Coordinates of C-alpha atoms and ligand atoms in Angstrom, one line a residue:
Chain A
X202 CA -77.5 171.0 0.0
X203 CA -74.2 172.6 0.6
X204 CA -71.0 171.8 -1.2
X205 CA -67.6 170.5 -0.2
X206 CA -64.5 172.5 -0.9
X207 CA -63.7 170.1 -3.7
X208 CA -67.1 170.6 -5.3
X209 CA -66.7 174.3 -5.1
X210 CA -63.3 174.2 -6.8
X211 CA -64.6 171.9 -9.5
X212 CA -67.5 174.2 -10.2
X213 CA -65.3 177.2 -10.4
X214 CA -62.9 175.5 -12.9
X215 CA -65.4 173.6 -15.1
X216 CA -64.5 173.8 -18.7
X217 CA -66.7 171.0 -20.1
X218 CA -68.9 168.1 -19.1
X219 CA -68.1 165.6 -21.9
X220 CA -70.4 163.0 -20.4
X221 CA -72.5 163.1 -17.3
X222 CA -70.4 162.6 -14.2
X223 CA -67.1 163.5 -15.9
X224 CA -65.7 167.0 -15.7
X225 CA -62.9 168.7 -17.7
X226 CA -61.3 171.3 -15.5
X227 CA -59.1 174.3 -16.2
X228 CA -55.8 173.7 -14.4
X229 CA -54.1 176.6 -12.6
X230 CA -50.8 175.0 -11.8
X231 CA -49.1 172.3 -13.9
X232 CA -46.0 170.9 -12.2
X233 CA -43.3 168.9 -13.8
X234 CA -40.3 166.8 -12.7
X235 CA -37.6 165.0 -14.7
X236 CA -38.9 161.4 -14.3
X237 CA -42.4 161.7 -15.8
X238 CA -42.0 164.9 -18.0
X239 CA -39.2 164.1 -20.5
X240 CA -41.2 161.3 -22.0
X241 CA -44.2 163.6 -22.4
X242 CA -41.9 166.2 -24.0
X243 CA -40.5 163.7 -26.4
X244 CA -44.0 162.4 -27.3
X245 CA -45.3 166.0 -28.0
X246 CA -42.2 166.7 -30.1
X247 CA -42.7 163.5 -32.1
X248 CA -46.3 164.5 -32.7
X249 CA -45.4 168.0 -33.8
X250 CA -47.2 169.4 -30.7
X251 CA -44.2 170.8 -28.7
X252 CA -46.1 173.7 -27.3
X253 CA -47.2 174.9 -23.8
X254 CA -50.6 176.4 -23.0
X255 CA -49.1 179.1 -20.7
X256 CA -45.5 179.1 -19.4
X257 CA -46.5 181.0 -16.3
X258 CA -48.8 178.1 -15.2
X259 CA -46.0 175.6 -15.5
X260 CA -43.6 174.9 -12.7
X261 CA -40.7 172.6 -13.3
X262 CA -38.0 171.0 -11.2
X263 CA -35.2 168.5 -11.5
X264 CA -35.5 166.7 -8.1
X265 CA -35.7 162.9 -8.3
X266 CA -32.1 162.1 -9.1
X267 CA -30.0 165.3 -8.7
X268 CA -27.1 165.7 -9.3
X269 CA -27.6 163.0 -12.0
X270 CA -26.2 159.6 -11.2
X271 CA -25.5 158.4 -14.7
X272 CA -25.8 159.4 -18.3
X273 CA -29.5 158.4 -18.5
X274 CA -30.5 160.6 -15.6
X275 CA -28.3 163.4 -17.0
X276 CA -30.2 163.1 -20.3
X277 CA -33.6 163.3 -18.5
X278 CA -32.4 166.5 -16.8
X279 CA -31.1 167.9 -20.1
X280 CA -34.5 167.3 -21.8
X281 CA -36.2 169.2 -19.0
X282 CA -33.7 172.0 -19.0
X283 CA -33.8 172.5 -22.8
X284 CA -37.6 172.4 -22.8
X285 CA -37.9 175.0 -20.0
X286 CA -35.6 177.3 -21.9
X287 CA -37.3 176.7 -25.2
X288 CA -40.7 177.7 -23.8
X289 CA -39.5 180.4 -21.5
X290 CA -40.7 178.6 -18.3
X291 CA -39.5 181.0 -15.7
X292 CA -40.3 178.8 -12.7
X293 CA -37.8 176.1 -13.5
X294 CA -35.5 174.9 -10.7
X295 CA -32.1 173.3 -11.5
X296 CA -29.1 172.3 -9.4
X297 CA -28.4 174.7 -6.5
X298 CA -32.0 175.9 -6.5
X299 CA -33.8 172.6 -6.7
X300 CA -35.5 170.5 -4.1
X301 CA -38.2 167.8 -3.7
X302 CA -41.1 169.1 -5.7
X303 CA -43.8 168.9 -3.1
X304 CA -41.7 170.8 -0.6
X305 CA -40.2 173.3 -3.0
X306 CA -43.4 174.5 -4.8
X307 CA -45.3 175.3 -1.6
X308 CA -42.3 177.2 -0.3
X309 CA -42.4 179.4 -3.4
X310 CA -46.0 180.2 -2.8
X311 CA -47.2 178.6 -6.1
X312 CA -50.3 177.0 -4.6
X313 CA -53.2 179.0 -3.4
X314 CA -56.6 178.1 -1.9
X315 CA -59.1 177.2 -4.6
X316 CA -56.4 176.3 -7.2
X317 CA -56.4 173.2 -9.4
X318 CA -53.1 171.5 -9.6
X319 CA -51.8 168.5 -11.5
X320 CA -48.4 166.8 -11.7
X321 CA -47.1 163.5 -13.1
X322 CA -46.5 162.4 -9.5
X323 CA -48.8 160.5 -7.2
X324 CA -47.9 162.6 -4.1
X325 CA -49.3 165.8 -5.8
X326 CA -52.1 165.4 -3.2
X327 CA -49.7 167.2 -0.8
X328 CA -50.8 170.6 -2.1
X329 CA -54.3 170.0 -1.0
X330 CA -53.0 171.2 2.4
X331 CA -53.5 174.7 1.0
X332 CA -57.2 174.2 0.3
X333 CA -56.5 173.4 -3.4
X334 CA -57.5 170.4 -5.5
X335 CA -54.2 168.8 -6.3
X336 CA -54.0 165.4 -8.1
X337 CA -51.3 163.1 -9.3
X338 CA -51.7 162.1 -13.0
X339 CA -50.0 160.0 -15.6
X340 CA -47.9 161.2 -18.5
X341 CA -50.8 161.5 -21.0
X342 CA -52.7 163.7 -18.5
X343 CA -49.6 165.8 -18.0
X344 CA -49.1 166.2 -21.8
X345 CA -52.7 167.4 -22.2
X346 CA -52.2 169.7 -19.2
X347 CA -49.0 171.2 -20.7
X348 CA -50.6 171.6 -24.1
X349 CA -54.2 172.6 -23.3
X350 CA -54.2 173.5 -19.6
X351 CA -57.1 171.1 -18.8
X352 CA -57.5 167.7 -17.1
X353 CA -60.5 165.4 -16.8
X354 CA -61.8 164.0 -13.5
X355 CA -64.9 162.1 -12.4
X356 CA -67.3 164.3 -10.4
X357 CA -65.7 164.5 -6.9
X358 CA -66.8 162.4 -3.9
X359 CA -65.4 163.3 -0.5
X360 CA -64.6 161.4 2.7
X361 CA -64.3 163.4 5.9
X362 CA -61.8 162.7 8.7
X363 CA -62.7 164.6 11.9
X364 CA -59.6 164.6 14.1
X365 CA -60.4 165.5 17.8
X366 CA -58.7 165.3 21.2
X367 CA -55.4 166.5 22.5
X368 CA -52.3 165.1 20.7
X369 CA -50.1 163.4 23.2
X370 CA -46.4 164.3 23.4
X371 CA -44.3 162.5 20.8
X372 CA -47.2 161.9 18.5
X373 CA -47.3 163.9 15.3
X374 CA -49.0 164.3 12.0
X375 CA -47.2 161.3 10.5
X376 CA -48.6 159.0 13.2
X377 CA -52.1 160.4 12.5
X378 CA -52.0 159.7 8.8
X379 CA -50.5 156.2 9.2
X380 CA -53.3 155.4 11.6
X381 CA -55.9 156.8 9.2
X382 CA -54.5 154.7 6.3
X383 CA -54.6 151.6 8.6
X384 CA -58.3 152.3 9.2
X385 CA -59.2 153.1 5.6
X386 CA -56.9 150.5 4.0
X387 CA -54.9 151.0 0.8
X388 CA -58.1 151.4 -1.4
X389 CA -60.5 152.9 1.1
X390 CA -60.2 156.3 -0.4
X391 CA -60.3 155.3 -4.1
X392 CA -62.0 158.0 -6.3
X393 CA -62.5 160.2 -3.3
X394 CA -60.9 163.3 -1.8
X395 CA -60.0 163.0 1.9
X396 CA -60.9 166.1 3.8
X397 CA -59.0 166.5 7.0
X398 CA -61.1 168.5 9.5
X399 CA -61.5 169.1 13.2
X400 CA -59.7 171.0 15.9
X401 CA -56.5 168.9 15.6
X402 CA -56.1 169.9 12.0
X403 CA -57.1 173.5 12.7
X404 CA -54.3 173.7 15.2
X405 CA -51.7 172.3 12.9
X406 CA -49.1 174.2 11.0
X407 CA -48.8 173.9 7.2
X408 CA -45.9 171.4 7.4
X409 CA -48.1 168.9 9.4
X410 CA -51.0 169.5 7.0
X411 CA -48.8 168.7 4.1
X412 CA -47.6 165.5 5.8
X413 CA -51.3 164.4 6.1
X414 CA -52.3 165.3 2.6
X415 CA -49.1 163.8 1.2
X416 CA -50.2 160.3 2.2
X417 CA -53.8 160.5 1.1
X418 CA -52.9 158.6 -2.1
X419 CA -51.6 155.7 0.1
X420 CA -55.3 155.1 0.9
X421 CA -56.0 155.3 -2.8
X422 CA -57.5 158.8 -2.6
X423 CA -57.5 161.2 -5.5
X424 CA -56.3 163.9 -3.1
X425 CA -56.3 165.2 0.4
X426 CA -57.5 168.6 1.4
X427 CA -57.5 170.9 4.4
X428 CA -59.7 174.0 4.8
X429 CA -57.8 177.2 4.1
X430 CA -57.6 179.5 7.2
X431 CA -55.5 182.0 9.0
X432 CA -52.6 179.5 9.2
X433 CA -52.7 179.1 5.4
X434 CA -52.8 182.9 5.0
X435 CA -49.9 183.4 7.3
X436 CA -47.8 180.8 5.5
X437 CA -48.6 182.5 2.1
X438 CA -48.3 186.0 3.4
X439 CA -45.0 187.0 1.7
X440 CA -46.6 186.1 -1.6
X441 CA -50.0 187.6 -1.2
X442 CA -49.3 190.7 0.8
X443 CA -50.1 193.0 -2.1
X444 CA -53.5 191.4 -2.6
X445 CA -54.9 191.6 0.9
X446 CA -54.8 194.2 3.7
X447 CA -53.8 191.6 6.3
X448 CA -53.5 187.8 6.8
X449 CA -56.8 188.0 8.6
X450 CA -58.4 189.6 5.5
X451 CA -56.9 186.9 3.3
X452 CA -58.2 184.2 5.5
X453 CA -61.6 185.8 5.4
X454 CA -61.6 185.8 1.6
X455 CA -60.5 182.1 1.6
X456 CA -63.8 181.3 3.3
X457 CA -65.4 180.8 -0.2
X458 CA -63.1 177.8 -0.4
X459 CA -64.3 176.1 2.7
X460 CA -66.8 173.2 2.8
X461 CA -70.4 174.1 3.8
X462 CA -71.7 172.6 7.1
X463 CA -74.3 170.6 5.2
X464 CA -72.1 169.3 2.5
X465 CA -72.4 165.6 1.6
X466 CA -69.7 163.0 2.4
X467 CA -69.6 159.4 1.3
X468 CA -68.2 158.6 4.7
X469 CA -67.2 160.5 7.9
X470 CA -64.6 159.1 10.3
X471 CA -63.9 160.5 13.7
X472 CA -60.4 160.0 15.0
X473 CA -59.7 160.7 18.7
X474 CA -56.0 161.4 18.7
X475 CA -55.6 161.5 22.5
X476 CA -55.1 157.8 22.7
X477 CA -52.8 157.6 19.7
X478 CA -49.3 156.2 20.1
X479 CA -46.4 156.6 17.6
X480 CA -47.1 154.5 14.5
X481 CA -45.0 152.4 12.2
X482 CA -45.6 150.2 9.1
X483 CA -44.5 146.6 8.7
X484 CA -44.4 144.5 5.6
X485 CA -45.0 145.9 2.2
X486 CA -48.3 147.8 2.3
X487 CA -48.8 151.2 3.9
X488 CA -52.0 150.1 5.7
X489 CA -50.0 147.5 7.6
X490 CA -49.6 149.7 10.7
X491 CA -48.9 149.0 14.3
X492 CA -47.9 151.0 17.4
X493 CA -44.1 151.5 17.4
X494 CA -44.1 149.8 20.8
X495 CA -45.3 146.5 19.2
X496 CA -42.2 146.4 16.9
X497 CA -39.7 147.6 19.4
X498 CA -36.4 145.8 19.1
X499 CA -36.6 145.1 15.4
X500 CA -33.2 145.9 13.9
X501 CA -32.6 148.5 11.2
X502 CA -29.6 148.9 8.9
X503 CA -30.4 152.4 7.7
X504 CA -32.3 155.5 8.9
X505 CA -33.6 157.9 6.2
X506 CA -35.0 161.3 7.2
X507 CA -36.2 163.3 4.3
X508 CA -38.7 163.3 1.4
X509 CA -41.9 165.2 0.5
X510 CA -43.6 163.6 3.5
X511 CA -41.1 164.6 6.2
X512 CA -38.1 166.5 4.9
X513 CA -39.2 170.0 6.1
X514 CA -37.6 172.1 8.8
X515 CA -40.1 171.1 11.4
X516 CA -39.3 167.5 10.7
X517 CA -35.6 168.1 11.0
X518 CA -36.1 169.9 14.3
X519 CA -38.3 167.1 15.6
X520 CA -35.5 164.5 14.8
X521 CA -32.7 166.8 16.0
X522 CA -34.4 167.1 19.4
X523 CA -33.8 163.3 19.9
X524 CA -30.4 163.0 18.2
X525 CA -28.9 166.0 20.0
X526 CA -25.7 165.1 22.0
X527 CA -26.0 161.4 21.0
X528 CA -24.1 159.2 18.7
X529 CA -26.1 156.9 16.4
X530 CA -25.7 153.2 16.8
X531 CA -22.6 151.8 15.1
X532 CA -24.8 149.3 13.1
X533 CA -26.8 152.0 11.5
X534 CA -26.2 154.3 8.5
X535 CA -28.0 157.6 9.1
X536 CA -29.0 159.7 6.1
X537 CA -30.6 163.2 6.4
X538 CA -31.9 164.9 3.2
X539 CA -33.3 168.4 3.8
X540 CA -36.0 168.7 1.1
X541 CA -35.1 172.1 -0.3
X542 CA -32.1 174.5 -0.2
X543 CA -34.1 176.9 2.0
X544 CA -34.7 174.1 4.5
X545 CA -31.1 173.1 4.4
X546 CA -29.9 176.6 4.9
X547 CA -32.4 177.2 7.8
X548 CA -31.2 173.9 9.4
X549 CA -27.6 175.2 9.1
X550 CA -28.5 178.4 10.7
X551 CA -30.3 176.7 13.6
X552 CA -27.3 174.4 14.2
X553 CA -29.3 171.3 13.3
X554 CA -27.0 170.1 10.6
X555 CA -24.2 170.1 13.0
X556 CA -26.2 168.0 15.5
X557 CA -26.8 165.4 12.8
X558 CA -23.2 165.4 11.6
X559 CA -21.8 165.1 15.1
X560 CA -24.1 162.1 15.7
X561 CA -22.7 160.3 12.7
X562 CA -25.4 161.1 10.1
X563 CA -24.6 161.7 6.5
X564 CA -26.2 164.9 5.2
X565 CA -27.1 165.0 1.5
X566 CA -28.3 167.7 -0.9
X567 CA -32.0 168.1 -1.5
X568 CA -33.3 165.3 -3.7
X569 CA -35.8 162.4 -3.8
X570 CA -32.9 159.9 -4.1
X571 CA -33.4 156.8 -2.0
X572 CA -37.1 157.5 -1.3
X573 CA -37.8 155.7 -4.6
X574 CA -34.7 153.6 -4.6
X575 CA -33.0 155.4 -7.5
X576 CA -29.9 156.9 -5.8
X577 CA -28.3 158.3 -2.7
X578 CA -29.0 155.5 -0.2
X579 CA -30.4 152.5 -2.0
X580 CA -30.8 149.4 0.2
X581 CA -29.1 146.1 -0.4
X582 CA -31.0 142.8 -0.5
X583 CA -32.3 141.9 2.9
X584 CA -31.7 145.3 4.5
X585 CA -34.1 147.2 6.6
X586 CA -34.6 151.0 6.6
X587 CA -36.5 153.1 9.2
X588 CA -37.7 155.9 7.0
X589 CA -39.8 159.1 7.1
X590 CA -41.0 158.6 3.5
X591 CA -44.4 157.5 2.4
X592 CA -44.1 154.1 0.7
X593 CA -43.0 150.8 2.0
X594 CA -43.7 148.7 -1.2
X595 CA -41.5 145.6 -1.6
X596 CA -38.2 146.9 -3.0
X597 CA -39.2 150.5 -3.0
X598 CA -35.8 151.7 -1.6
X599 CA -33.9 148.9 -3.3
X600 CA -34.6 145.4 -4.5
X601 CA -34.9 143.0 -1.6
X602 CA -35.0 145.8 1.0
X603 CA -37.8 146.5 3.5
X604 CA -38.9 149.9 4.7
X605 CA -40.6 150.8 8.0
X606 CA -42.5 154.1 7.6
X607 CA -42.5 156.3 10.7
X608 CA -42.3 159.9 12.0
X609 CA -39.0 161.9 12.1
X610 CA -39.0 161.4 15.9
X611 CA -39.4 157.7 15.6
X612 CA -36.7 157.5 12.9
X613 CA -34.3 159.5 15.1
X614 CA -34.9 157.1 18.0
X615 CA -34.2 154.1 15.7
X616 CA -30.9 155.8 14.6
X617 CA -29.8 156.1 18.2
X618 CA -30.6 152.5 19.2
X619 CA -30.2 150.7 15.9
X620 CA -33.7 149.2 16.3
X621 CA -37.3 150.3 16.2
X622 CA -37.8 152.4 19.3
X623 CA -40.6 154.4 20.9
X624 CA -39.4 158.0 20.6
X625 CA -41.1 158.9 23.8
X626 CA -38.3 157.2 25.6
X627 CA -36.2 160.2 24.7
X628 CA -38.6 162.9 25.6
X629 CA -39.0 164.0 29.1
Chain B
X165 CA -62.1 150.7 -33.7
X166 CA -59.3 148.7 -32.0
X167 CA -60.1 145.1 -31.2
X168 CA -59.6 144.0 -27.6
X169 CA -58.9 140.6 -26.1
X170 CA -56.7 137.5 -26.7
X171 CA -54.9 134.9 -24.7
X172 CA -55.1 135.6 -20.9
X173 CA -52.7 135.3 -18.0
X174 CA -53.9 135.2 -14.4
X175 CA -52.3 137.0 -11.4
X176 CA -54.1 136.1 -8.2
X177 CA -53.2 138.9 -5.8
X178 CA -54.8 142.2 -4.6
X179 CA -53.0 145.6 -4.5
X180 CA -50.3 145.0 -7.1
X181 CA -48.6 148.4 -7.3
X182 CA -46.9 150.2 -10.2
X183 CA -43.5 149.7 -8.6
X184 CA -44.2 145.9 -9.1
X185 CA -45.5 146.4 -12.6
X186 CA -42.3 148.3 -13.6
X187 CA -39.6 149.0 -11.0
X188 CA -38.4 152.6 -10.5
X189 CA -34.9 151.8 -11.8
X190 CA -36.4 151.7 -15.3
X191 CA -37.9 155.1 -15.1
X192 CA -34.8 156.5 -16.6
X193 CA -35.8 155.0 -20.0
X194 CA -37.2 157.5 -22.4
X195 CA -38.6 155.0 -24.9
X196 CA -41.5 152.7 -24.2
X197 CA -39.9 149.7 -26.0
X198 CA -37.1 149.6 -23.5
X199 CA -39.6 148.7 -20.7
X200 CA -40.7 145.5 -22.5
X201 CA -38.4 142.9 -20.9
X202 CA -39.0 144.3 -17.3
X203 CA -42.8 143.9 -17.0
X204 CA -43.7 142.5 -13.5
X205 CA -40.1 141.3 -13.1
X206 CA -40.0 141.7 -9.3
X207 CA -43.6 140.6 -8.6
X208 CA -43.8 138.3 -5.6
X209 CA -46.9 136.1 -5.1
X210 CA -47.2 134.6 -1.6
X211 CA -47.0 130.8 -1.9
X212 CA -47.2 130.8 -5.8
X213 CA -44.7 130.7 -8.5
X214 CA -44.7 133.7 -10.9
X215 CA -42.4 133.9 -13.9
X216 CA -42.8 137.1 -15.9
X217 CA -41.2 135.4 -18.9
X218 CA -43.3 132.2 -18.9
X219 CA -44.9 131.1 -22.2
X220 CA -48.3 132.2 -20.8
X221 CA -47.1 135.7 -20.0
X222 CA -45.3 136.0 -23.3
X223 CA -48.5 135.1 -25.2
X224 CA -50.9 137.1 -23.0
X225 CA -52.9 140.0 -24.4
X226 CA -55.2 140.1 -21.4
X227 CA -54.3 140.2 -17.7
X228 CA -56.8 138.9 -15.1
X229 CA -56.1 140.0 -11.6
X230 CA -57.9 141.0 -8.3
X231 CA -58.6 144.3 -6.6
X232 CA -56.8 147.7 -6.5
X233 CA -54.5 146.8 -9.4
X234 CA -52.0 149.6 -10.2
X235 CA -51.9 151.4 -6.9
X236 CA -49.0 153.6 -5.8
X237 CA -46.9 155.7 -8.1
X238 CA -48.5 157.5 -11.0
X239 CA -46.0 156.3 -13.5
X240 CA -47.7 155.7 -16.8
X241 CA -44.7 153.5 -17.5
X242 CA -46.8 150.8 -15.9
X243 CA -49.4 151.0 -18.7
X244 CA -46.7 151.3 -21.4
X245 CA -44.9 148.2 -20.1
X246 CA -48.2 146.4 -20.6
X247 CA -48.8 148.0 -24.0
X248 CA -45.3 147.1 -25.4
X249 CA -46.0 143.5 -24.3
X250 CA -49.2 143.6 -26.4
X251 CA -51.5 143.5 -23.4
X252 CA -54.6 145.5 -24.3
X253 CA -57.0 144.6 -21.5
X254 CA -56.6 144.3 -17.7
X255 CA -59.5 142.7 -15.9
X256 CA -59.9 143.1 -12.1
X257 CA -62.2 143.8 -9.3
X258 CA -61.0 147.4 -9.0
X259 CA -58.2 149.7 -10.1
X260 CA -56.3 152.5 -8.5
X261 CA -57.6 155.8 -10.0
X262 CA -54.5 157.1 -11.7
X263 CA -53.7 153.7 -13.3
X264 CA -57.2 153.2 -14.5
X265 CA -57.2 156.7 -16.1
X266 CA -53.7 156.1 -17.6
X267 CA -55.1 152.9 -19.3
X268 CA -58.0 154.7 -20.9
X269 CA -55.8 157.7 -21.7
X270 CA -53.6 155.4 -23.8
X271 CA -56.7 154.0 -25.4
X272 CA -56.6 150.5 -23.8
X273 CA -59.1 148.8 -21.4
X274 CA -59.3 148.4 -17.7
X275 CA -62.5 146.3 -17.0
X276 CA -64.0 146.0 -13.6
X277 CA -65.9 142.9 -12.7
X278 CA -67.6 141.7 -9.5
X279 CA -65.7 139.3 -7.2
X280 CA -68.1 136.5 -8.2
X281 CA -67.4 137.0 -11.9
X282 CA -63.7 137.1 -11.3
X283 CA -63.9 133.9 -9.3
X284 CA -65.6 132.3 -12.2
X285 CA -62.8 133.4 -14.5
X286 CA -60.1 132.2 -12.1
X287 CA -61.9 128.8 -11.9
X288 CA -61.3 128.2 -15.6
X289 CA -58.5 125.7 -16.3
X290 CA -55.9 125.5 -19.0
X291 CA -55.3 128.2 -21.6
X292 CA -58.0 130.9 -21.4
X293 CA -58.8 133.3 -24.3
X294 CA -60.9 136.4 -23.7
X295 CA -63.0 138.1 -26.4
X296 CA -64.3 141.6 -25.6
X297 CA -67.5 143.0 -27.2
X298 CA -67.1 146.7 -26.4
X299 CA -70.5 147.8 -27.8
X300 CA -72.4 145.2 -25.9
X301 CA -70.1 145.6 -22.8
X302 CA -69.7 141.9 -22.5
X303 CA -66.7 139.6 -22.4
X304 CA -66.4 135.9 -23.1
X305 CA -63.7 133.8 -21.7
X306 CA -63.2 130.3 -23.2
X307 CA -61.0 127.4 -22.3
X308 CA -61.6 124.2 -24.2
X309 CA -65.3 123.5 -23.9
X310 CA -65.8 125.8 -20.9
X311 CA -67.1 129.3 -21.5
X312 CA -67.7 132.1 -19.0
X313 CA -69.6 135.2 -20.0
X314 CA -69.5 138.4 -18.0
X315 CA -71.2 141.8 -18.4
X316 CA -69.3 144.9 -17.5
X317 CA -70.0 148.6 -17.7
X318 CA -67.6 151.3 -18.8
X319 CA -67.7 154.9 -17.7
X320 CA -69.2 156.9 -20.6
X321 CA -66.2 159.2 -20.8
X322 CA -63.7 156.3 -20.8
X323 CA -65.7 154.8 -23.7
X324 CA -65.2 158.1 -25.6
X325 CA -61.5 157.9 -24.9
X326 CA -61.3 154.4 -26.3
X327 CA -63.2 155.6 -29.4
X328 CA -60.9 158.5 -29.9
X329 CA -57.8 156.4 -29.4
X330 CA -56.8 158.1 -26.1
X331 CA -57.0 161.4 -24.2
X332 CA -54.4 163.4 -26.2
X333 CA -56.3 162.9 -29.4
X334 CA -59.7 163.6 -27.7
X335 CA -58.4 166.7 -26.0
X336 CA -56.7 168.0 -29.1
X337 CA -59.9 167.7 -31.1
X338 CA -62.1 169.2 -28.3
X339 CA -60.2 171.8 -26.3
Ligands
LIG886 S1 -39.7 162.4 -2.1 FE1 -40.3 160.3 -2.7 S2 -42.5 160.3 -2.6 FE2 -41.9 162.4 -2.6 S3 -41.9 163.1 -4.7 FE3 -39.8 162.3 -4.3 S4 -39.8 160.2 -4.8 FE4 -41.9 160.8 -4.7

């Protein structure tokens, strides 16, 4: 019997099998942000265990509320900053260099095929796009990761999504993953890794693969994963060029991190994307999904383009193509948040920021901000937001507010009209 | 070993997420105690009243709920908010993976029961008290003269974590 990519990664990182079916893994990359880490740091300090297993395996960023909005968030940032200094954590990103963790760390080349990655953040699954096992964990798991470099998981089970067909114009990765969550439901992936396969995924760039893996947790999955290939190698090339003769050679060596043809899956789901339309969520669960056309005409008060799901340069280009030369509806507040400084600066260079500003959008510095309702665009009671983020829970972006999740193109279309709108209306 | 059980409170809904257990605005707190008054404060139950500060909730040491409890954000604050309110057991049909692990990592119990067993618990009237026999993997819920017994099974590793008092203590001793 062959193995899945996740089984291969688990086998290669196995430290201990404390009981049958439970595996303690060595963790290659331990990522930290200022919401879930300070309390871990404080707890370790209190217990006299303020140590780190290996500063080079730790990557830390202040991203959720930055710049700080009040003295409490300033204190969280300070705890992180002091800790990073104290332990000589070189890969620490503070104001001016910081961005949304799941966009920033890939951009720095920190995640490689075959890696194990944890973070005190549920969307850590994003990094599975690189052919890694990347899982969100709680603060205690994070503490043990920081201290010992290990984490415990149940033996992995996998669920395979085979995406086939030609993707219609105006339909993108976000629409695919929303449709998959609709089919799997919010706990259809619990205790499983969702493997995204098939020609549609093979043809996708890393940005789209990250969008898919990012939302695996919304189906309850431990993580999402894509097979590492030439696209992965080309993305990572600036960071690995001393290790391989060419991207092709790197891709070949990644083959050991690809699932075998006869690997076992708990479930296999084939998705024909050729009939897929732009998707949107309604209500307060990410598996409440409809075609955008079914909700057309619903009013929105705010449009938010950003986050670890869709705040990358490709997303900004996709939205700008619709916004260009138009003014957003007078009833709408448009907020664009490029996910990292590099993305921001690239968008400036390409003239995209100007397109947004001319249309009436407010452009913010890289941060999570309103995605989790902490700052920078929190909704008022009764307000509705068309958003490119990943969670539509009741009150997620502000108490009493409602969030419709959608692609950057759909969000841009909603900004122009002030209501949920099929973005294909604006594409010729 | 720690004793588990006590007076129970019922929350009849699936998919309660960690944003509902403790809203994001309290994630700026750096002590667990500060979370105490905010447990489940924004929870909305379709067609039912829910008061997080009711006498039943105040007295509760056991929460009984439905499926996929604790989905969404990885915040362990959700578990701490239960802990600082003296809740040491959550019983449900299923849990989100990260939440379930966070419970055992903190040395407290997430117990999975079948839908049929949960229906029997939900059918109990009046004040319900739950006693957990960890060694026998059995729980007994009583309300007046009525008693419901349910068997459950714990993952072997999670059992070790409970014995060790949590993952940090276990990992420190073993790795
Ligand atoms: S952008 Fe939103 S979902 Fe992503 S890490 Fe930040 S808060 Fe979490």
